[in-house]
DNA sequence: TATTGTTTTAAACAATTGTTTAAATTAAGT
DNA sequence: ACTTAATTTAAACAATTGTTTAAAACAATA
């Protein structure tokens, strides 16, 4: 099935899996090679070095990571609906790629790695007009005055952490995979309701001039 | 100053730092030795192997990690006050040890490591009586019916994630350390208010028989 | 078929890995 | 002071690391 891919693609796909689940320092060149059914020399023939291959993978993972987020902001919805939708999307993405937050956080925390620039991501979000939408809502007193960093933190904390901490919580509360899955589903609803009702308080304080 | 410690203690202290910031697979035996001012043979003389030393460190880190949490539950406070206090404590702990969540989550996620038992932690929390306190409050309709896993997730998601994701958020929003520090302080207040008002809705629904 | 250039392989490279050895030094007890 | 045990050191061990080499196999074109 994967033999329809080129050697280069096969290596890239396998390396992505291995890097994501074990991290840069958690795997070897030979492991990357074997995972794609190739040998070490072949990996370096196409990608020059383990590090070059890693940088490439990391870049693509980051793009996938922000992709769905941005697409929600660009949609034609009210702010409250966007938030609800964003949380749904995040949970869906994380259900498919539960290891990615740990991967990103880890590799960005490495002090010995080449700096990775993410500054181009924020302008993309700004250009969707979601910021103006928020400022508008805040002026009207419909939305609590929380800045972009605060909102980002609120949303992704509650979405990503439950996936990040799965081994911790499972171990702590002695849960099976199925049980944890159920808790996740339950938690999604709670998180959505909690964040929405916090950012959009049910009784809006009148804010007229 | 650290020369007052025994060789064994010096190695343990240095190894703790190195393991926490770089992870098990992110550092070498010689790095552990050098960090304590000793040599490789000395590390293995006292701790047999890199892996044995790691298991020891991990165990103590986990204990420190749960220590302050449990102490809050044992205190003589109302549930709402305990929650507020817990969040304060968590933020204070994480400000001192910002790398510990990443360390724990990472090492618990490793598939090639020896399983680590945490089941003894939960009984300790149960014995503080906080569970009965919660069930009581829920029966009276003062508290939303969320189980222990849900509460745990709510609290530590919002406490730990902002520290976990510091490199990500800093990079994303182009923030200095000082700016991020300010955001953290702000966020602590938000999180506290949000969780409390979610778990203890301002207008309690009457639940009499 | 002969001649390209591209892809793949097996083997080797020096450097680094975790761990061990055996000798040297220090400390303690008699 | 002598003996014994505990500590520390430098050096070595085999295995593994990332990377490179040079030859082989393959494909495309003439």
GROMACS .gro file of N, CA and C in nm, chain B residues 67-157:
model
  273
  276UNK      N    1   0.299   1.653   4.641
  276UNK     CA    2   0.306   1.694   4.780
  276UNK      C    3   0.217   1.813   4.813
  277UNK      N    4   0.244   1.924   4.741
  277UNK     CA    5   0.172   2.047   4.774
  277UNK      C    6   0.024   2.033   4.741
  278UNK      N    7  -0.004   1.954   4.639
  278UNK     CA    8  -0.143   1.932   4.600
  278UNK      C    9  -0.221   1.869   4.714
  279UNK      N   10  -0.166   1.763   4.768
  279UNK     CA   11  -0.233   1.691   4.876
  279UNK      C   12  -0.249   1.778   4.999
  280UNK      N   13  -0.146   1.856   5.029
  280UNK     CA   14  -0.149   1.939   5.150
  280UNK      C   15  -0.266   2.037   5.147
  281UNK      N   16  -0.302   2.083   5.028
  281UNK     CA   17  -0.416   2.175   5.015
  281UNK      C   18  -0.546   2.104   5.051
  282UNK      N   19  -0.559   1.980   5.002
  282UNK     CA   20  -0.682   1.905   5.027
  282UNK      C   21  -0.701   1.876   5.175
  283UNK      N   22  -0.590   1.857   5.244
  283UNK     CA   23  -0.598   1.827   5.387
  283UNK      C   24  -0.632   1.949   5.471
  284UNK      N   25  -0.624   2.067   5.412
  284UNK     CA   26  -0.645   2.189   5.491
  284UNK      C   27  -0.792   2.201   5.534
  285UNK      N   28  -0.814   2.292   5.628
  285UNK     CA   29  -0.948   2.307   5.686
  285UNK      C   30  -1.020   2.424   5.618
  286UNK      N   31  -1.058   2.402   5.494
  286UNK     CA   32  -1.121   2.510   5.418
  286UNK      C   33  -1.248   2.459   5.349
  287UNK      N   34  -1.328   2.551   5.304
  287UNK     CA   35  -1.443   2.512   5.223
  287UNK      C   36  -1.393   2.466   5.087
  288UNK      N   37  -1.478   2.397   5.015
  288UNK     CA   38  -1.437   2.342   4.887
  288UNK      C   39  -1.394   2.452   4.789
  289UNK      N   40  -1.475   2.557   4.789
  289UNK     CA   41  -1.445   2.668   4.698
  289UNK      C   42  -1.310   2.732   4.733
  290UNK      N   43  -1.288   2.747   4.861
  290UNK     CA   44  -1.160   2.805   4.905
  290UNK      C   45  -1.044   2.713   4.875
  291UNK      N   46  -1.068   2.582   4.891
  291UNK     CA   47  -0.964   2.486   4.858
  291UNK      C   48  -0.923   2.496   4.712
  292UNK      N   49  -1.022   2.509   4.627
  292UNK     CA   50  -0.995   2.521   4.483
  292UNK      C   51  -0.912   2.645   4.453
  293UNK      N   52  -0.956   2.757   4.508
  293UNK     CA   53  -0.882   2.883   4.488
  293UNK      C   54  -0.739   2.868   4.536
  294UNK      N   55  -0.726   2.811   4.654
  294UNK     CA   56  -0.596   2.791   4.715
  294UNK      C   57  -0.510   2.696   4.632
  295UNK      N   58  -0.574   2.590   4.582
  295UNK     CA   59  -0.502   2.492   4.501
  295UNK      C   60  -0.443   2.556   4.376
  296UNK      N   61  -0.523   2.638   4.312
  296UNK     CA   62  -0.475   2.704   4.191
  296UNK      C   63  -0.359   2.798   4.223
  297UNK      N   64  -0.372   2.874   4.332
  297UNK     CA   65  -0.262   2.960   4.377
  297UNK      C   66  -0.135   2.878   4.399
  298UNK      N   67  -0.152   2.768   4.471
  298UNK     CA   68  -0.039   2.682   4.504
  298UNK      C   69   0.027   2.624   4.380
  299UNK      N   70  -0.058   2.579   4.288
  299UNK     CA   71  -0.007   2.521   4.165
  299UNK      C   72   0.076   2.623   4.087
  300UNK      N   73   0.022   2.741   4.073
  300UNK     CA   74   0.096   2.845   4.001
  300UNK      C   75   0.228   2.877   4.071
  301UNK      N   76   0.224   2.882   4.205
  301UNK     CA   77   0.347   2.911   4.279
  301UNK      C   78   0.450   2.801   4.258
  302UNK      N   79   0.403   2.677   4.265
  302UNK     CA   80   0.493   2.564   4.245
  302UNK      C   81   0.554   2.567   4.105
  303UNK      N   82   0.468   2.594   4.007
  303UNK     CA   83   0.514   2.592   3.868
  303UNK      C   84   0.606   2.709   3.836
  304UNK      N   85   0.586   2.820   3.905
  304UNK     CA   86   0.676   2.933   3.886
  304UNK      C   87   0.817   2.895   3.932
  305UNK      N   88   0.822   2.812   4.034
  305UNK     CA   89   0.952   2.766   4.084
  305UNK      C   90   1.008   2.652   3.999
  306UNK      N   91   0.920   2.566   3.951
  306UNK     CA   92   0.964   2.447   3.878
  306UNK      C   93   0.891   2.437   3.744
  307UNK      N   94   0.914   2.530   3.657
  307UNK     CA   95   0.835   2.537   3.533
  307UNK      C   96   0.858   2.420   3.438
  308UNK      N   97   0.970   2.348   3.457
  308UNK     CA   98   1.000   2.241   3.362
  308UNK      C   99   0.943   2.106   3.402
  309UNK      N  100   0.891   2.099   3.524
  309UNK     CA  101   0.849   1.968   3.575
  309UNK      C  102   0.730   1.905   3.501
  310UNK      N  103   0.628   1.982   3.465
  310UNK     CA  104   0.518   1.918   3.390
  310UNK      C  105   0.565   1.852   3.261
  311UNK      N  106   0.647   1.922   3.186
  311UNK     CA  107   0.698   1.866   3.061
  311UNK      C  108   0.778   1.739   3.089
  312UNK      N  109   0.861   1.746   3.190
  312UNK     CA  110   0.942   1.630   3.229
  312UNK      C  111   0.854   1.508   3.260
  313UNK      N  112   0.756   1.529   3.345
  313UNK     CA  113   0.669   1.418   3.386
  313UNK      C  114   0.591   1.362   3.268
  314UNK      N  115   0.529   1.451   3.193
  314UNK     CA  116   0.448   1.407   3.080
  314UNK      C  117   0.533   1.331   2.979
  315UNK      N  118   0.651   1.382   2.953
  315UNK     CA  119   0.741   1.318   2.857
  315UNK      C  120   0.783   1.180   2.901
  316UNK      N  121   0.828   1.170   3.021
  316UNK     CA  122   0.884   1.043   3.065
  316UNK      C  123   0.775   0.939   3.086
  317UNK      N  124   0.656   0.986   3.123
  317UNK     CA  125   0.544   0.891   3.133
  317UNK      C  126   0.497   0.847   2.995
  318UNK      N  127   0.529   0.924   2.892
  318UNK     CA  128   0.487   0.888   2.756
  318UNK      C  129   0.583   0.792   2.688
  319UNK      N  130   0.702   0.779   2.742
  319UNK     CA  131   0.800   0.690   2.682
  319UNK      C  132   0.751   0.546   2.690
  320UNK      N  133   0.755   0.480   2.575
  320UNK     CA  134   0.707   0.342   2.571
  320UNK      C  135   0.814   0.245   2.615
  321UNK      N  136   0.939   0.289   2.610
  321UNK     CA  137   1.049   0.198   2.639
  321UNK      C  138   1.096   0.205   2.784
  322UNK      N  139   1.022   0.277   2.866
  322UNK     CA  140   1.063   0.290   3.005
  322UNK      C  141   0.988   0.191   3.093
  323UNK      N  142   1.042   0.164   3.208
  323UNK     CA  143   0.974   0.079   3.305
  323UNK      C  144   0.849   0.151   3.352
  324UNK      N  145   0.740   0.078   3.365
  324UNK     CA  146   0.615   0.137   3.413
  324UNK      C  147   0.634   0.198   3.551
  325UNK      N  148   0.572   0.310   3.572
  325UNK     CA  149   0.581   0.377   3.701
  325UNK      C  150   0.443   0.381   3.765
  326UNK      N  151   0.435   0.328   3.885
  326UNK     CA  152   0.308   0.319   3.954
  326UNK      C  153   0.274   0.447   4.030
  327UNK      N  154   0.157   0.501   4.006
  327UNK     CA  155   0.114   0.621   4.077
  327UNK      C  156  -0.013   0.595   4.158
  328UNK      N  157  -0.054   0.469   4.158
  328UNK     CA  158  -0.184   0.438   4.218
  328UNK      C  159  -0.191   0.470   4.367
  329UNK      N  160  -0.074   0.483   4.431
  329UNK     CA  161  -0.074   0.512   4.574
  329UNK      C  162  -0.110   0.658   4.602
  330UNK      N  163  -0.104   0.742   4.499
  330UNK     CA  164  -0.128   0.885   4.520
  330UNK      C  165  -0.277   0.913   4.546
  331UNK      N  166  -0.361   0.850   4.466
  331UNK     CA  167  -0.503   0.879   4.474
  331UNK      C  168  -0.563   0.849   4.613
  332UNK      N  169  -0.533   0.733   4.670
  332UNK     CA  170  -0.585   0.705   4.805
  332UNK      C  171  -0.549   0.814   4.905
  333UNK      N  172  -0.430   0.869   4.893
  333UNK     CA  173  -0.388   0.975   4.984
  333UNK      C  174  -0.483   1.094   4.973
  334UNK      N  175  -0.518   1.129   4.851
  334UNK     CA  176  -0.611   1.240   4.830
  334UNK      C  177  -0.750   1.205   4.884
  335UNK      N  178  -0.792   1.081   4.857
  335UNK     CA  179  -0.923   1.038   4.905
  335UNK      C  180  -0.932   1.046   5.058
  336UNK      N  181  -0.822   1.011   5.121
  336UNK     CA  182  -0.821   1.010   5.268
  336UNK      C  183  -0.831   1.148   5.331
  337UNK      N  184  -0.812   1.252   5.252
  337UNK     CA  185  -0.823   1.386   5.307
  337UNK      C  186  -0.969   1.425   5.328
  338UNK      N  187  -1.061   1.346   5.270
  338UNK     CA  188  -1.203   1.375   5.288
  338UNK      C  189  -1.257   1.474   5.188
  339UNK      N  190  -1.173   1.514   5.094
  339UNK     CA  191  -1.216   1.616   4.998
  339UNK      C  192  -1.324   1.563   4.905
  340UNK      N  193  -1.321   1.433   4.881
  340UNK     CA  194  -1.420   1.373   4.793
  340UNK      C  195  -1.559   1.381   4.855
  341UNK      N  196  -1.566   1.341   4.984
  341UNK     CA  197  -1.694   1.349   5.054
  341UNK      C  198  -1.744   1.493   5.055
  342UNK      N  199  -1.652   1.584   5.077
  342UNK     CA  200  -1.685   1.727   5.076
  342UNK      C  201  -1.750   1.766   4.943
  343UNK      N  202  -1.694   1.715   4.834
  343UNK     CA  203  -1.746   1.748   4.701
  343UNK      C  204  -1.884   1.687   4.680
  344UNK      N  205  -1.897   1.560   4.717
  344UNK     CA  206  -2.026   1.492   4.698
  344UNK      C  207  -2.135   1.563   4.777
  345UNK      N  208  -2.100   1.602   4.898
  345UNK     CA  209  -2.192   1.679   4.985
  345UNK      C  210  -2.240   1.806   4.913
  346UNK      N  211  -2.141   1.882   4.864
  346UNK     CA  212  -2.171   2.009   4.797
  346UNK      C  213  -2.257   1.986   4.673
  347UNK      N  214  -2.230   1.877   4.604
  347UNK     CA  215  -2.307   1.847   4.483
  347UNK      C  216  -2.451   1.808   4.518
  348UNK      N  217  -2.465   1.735   4.627
  348UNK     CA  218  -2.600   1.698   4.672
  348UNK      C  219  -2.681   1.821   4.706
  349UNK      N  220  -2.614   1.918   4.768
  349UNK     CA  221  -2.683   2.042   4.807
  349UNK      C  222  -2.707   2.133   4.688
  350UNK      N  223  -2.654   2.094   4.572
  350UNK     CA  224  -2.675   2.173   4.452
  350UNK      C  225  -2.585   2.295   4.444
  351UNK      N  226  -2.487   2.302   4.533
  351UNK     CA  227  -2.395   2.416   4.531
  351UNK      C  228  -2.288   2.400   4.424
  352UNK      N  229  -2.261   2.272   4.395
  352UNK     CA  230  -2.150   2.244   4.303
  352UNK      C  231  -2.199   2.160   4.186
  353UNK      N  232  -2.145   2.193   4.071
  353UNK     CA  233  -2.178   2.118   3.951
  353UNK      C  234  -2.133   1.973   3.964
  354UNK      N  235  -2.209   1.883   3.906
  354UNK     CA  236  -2.176   1.740   3.920
  354UNK      C  237  -2.066   1.699   3.822
  355UNK      N  238  -1.945   1.725   3.862
  355UNK     CA  239  -1.828   1.686   3.783
  355UNK      C  240  -1.747   1.589   3.866
  356UNK      N  241  -1.705   1.478   3.805
  356UNK     CA  242  -1.629   1.379   3.885
  356UNK      C  243  -1.484   1.421   3.905
  357UNK      N  244  -1.412   1.338   3.979
  357UNK     CA  245  -1.274   1.373   4.018
  357UNK      C  246  -1.183   1.392   3.898
  358UNK      N  247  -1.198   1.305   3.798
  358UNK     CA  248  -1.113   1.317   3.679
  358UNK      C  249  -1.138   1.452   3.612
  359UNK      N  250  -1.266   1.488   3.601
  359UNK     CA  251  -1.301   1.615   3.538
  359UNK      C  252  -1.243   1.734   3.611
  360UNK      N  253  -1.255   1.733   3.741
  360UNK     CA  254  -1.201   1.844   3.820
  360UNK      C  255  -1.049   1.851   3.807
  361UNK      N  256  -0.986   1.734   3.822
  361UNK     CA  257  -0.841   1.728   3.805
  361UNK      C  258  -0.799   1.790   3.673
  362UNK      N  259  -0.865   1.746   3.566
  362UNK     CA  260  -0.830   1.795   3.432
  362UNK      C  261  -0.849   1.946   3.422
  363UNK      N  262  -0.962   1.995   3.473
  363UNK     CA  263  -0.988   2.138   3.466
  363UNK      C  264  -0.878   2.219   3.533
  364UNK      N  265  -0.844   2.178   3.653
  364UNK     CA  266  -0.747   2.256   3.731
  364UNK      C  267  -0.607   2.249   3.670
  365UNK      N  268  -0.557   2.126   3.648
  365UNK     CA  269  -0.418   2.119   3.604
  365UNK      C  270  -0.400   2.157   3.458
  366UNK      N  271  -0.505   2.143   3.376
  366UNK     CA  272  -0.494   2.194   3.240
  366UNK      C  273  -0.460   2.341   3.242
   0.00000   0.00000   0.00000
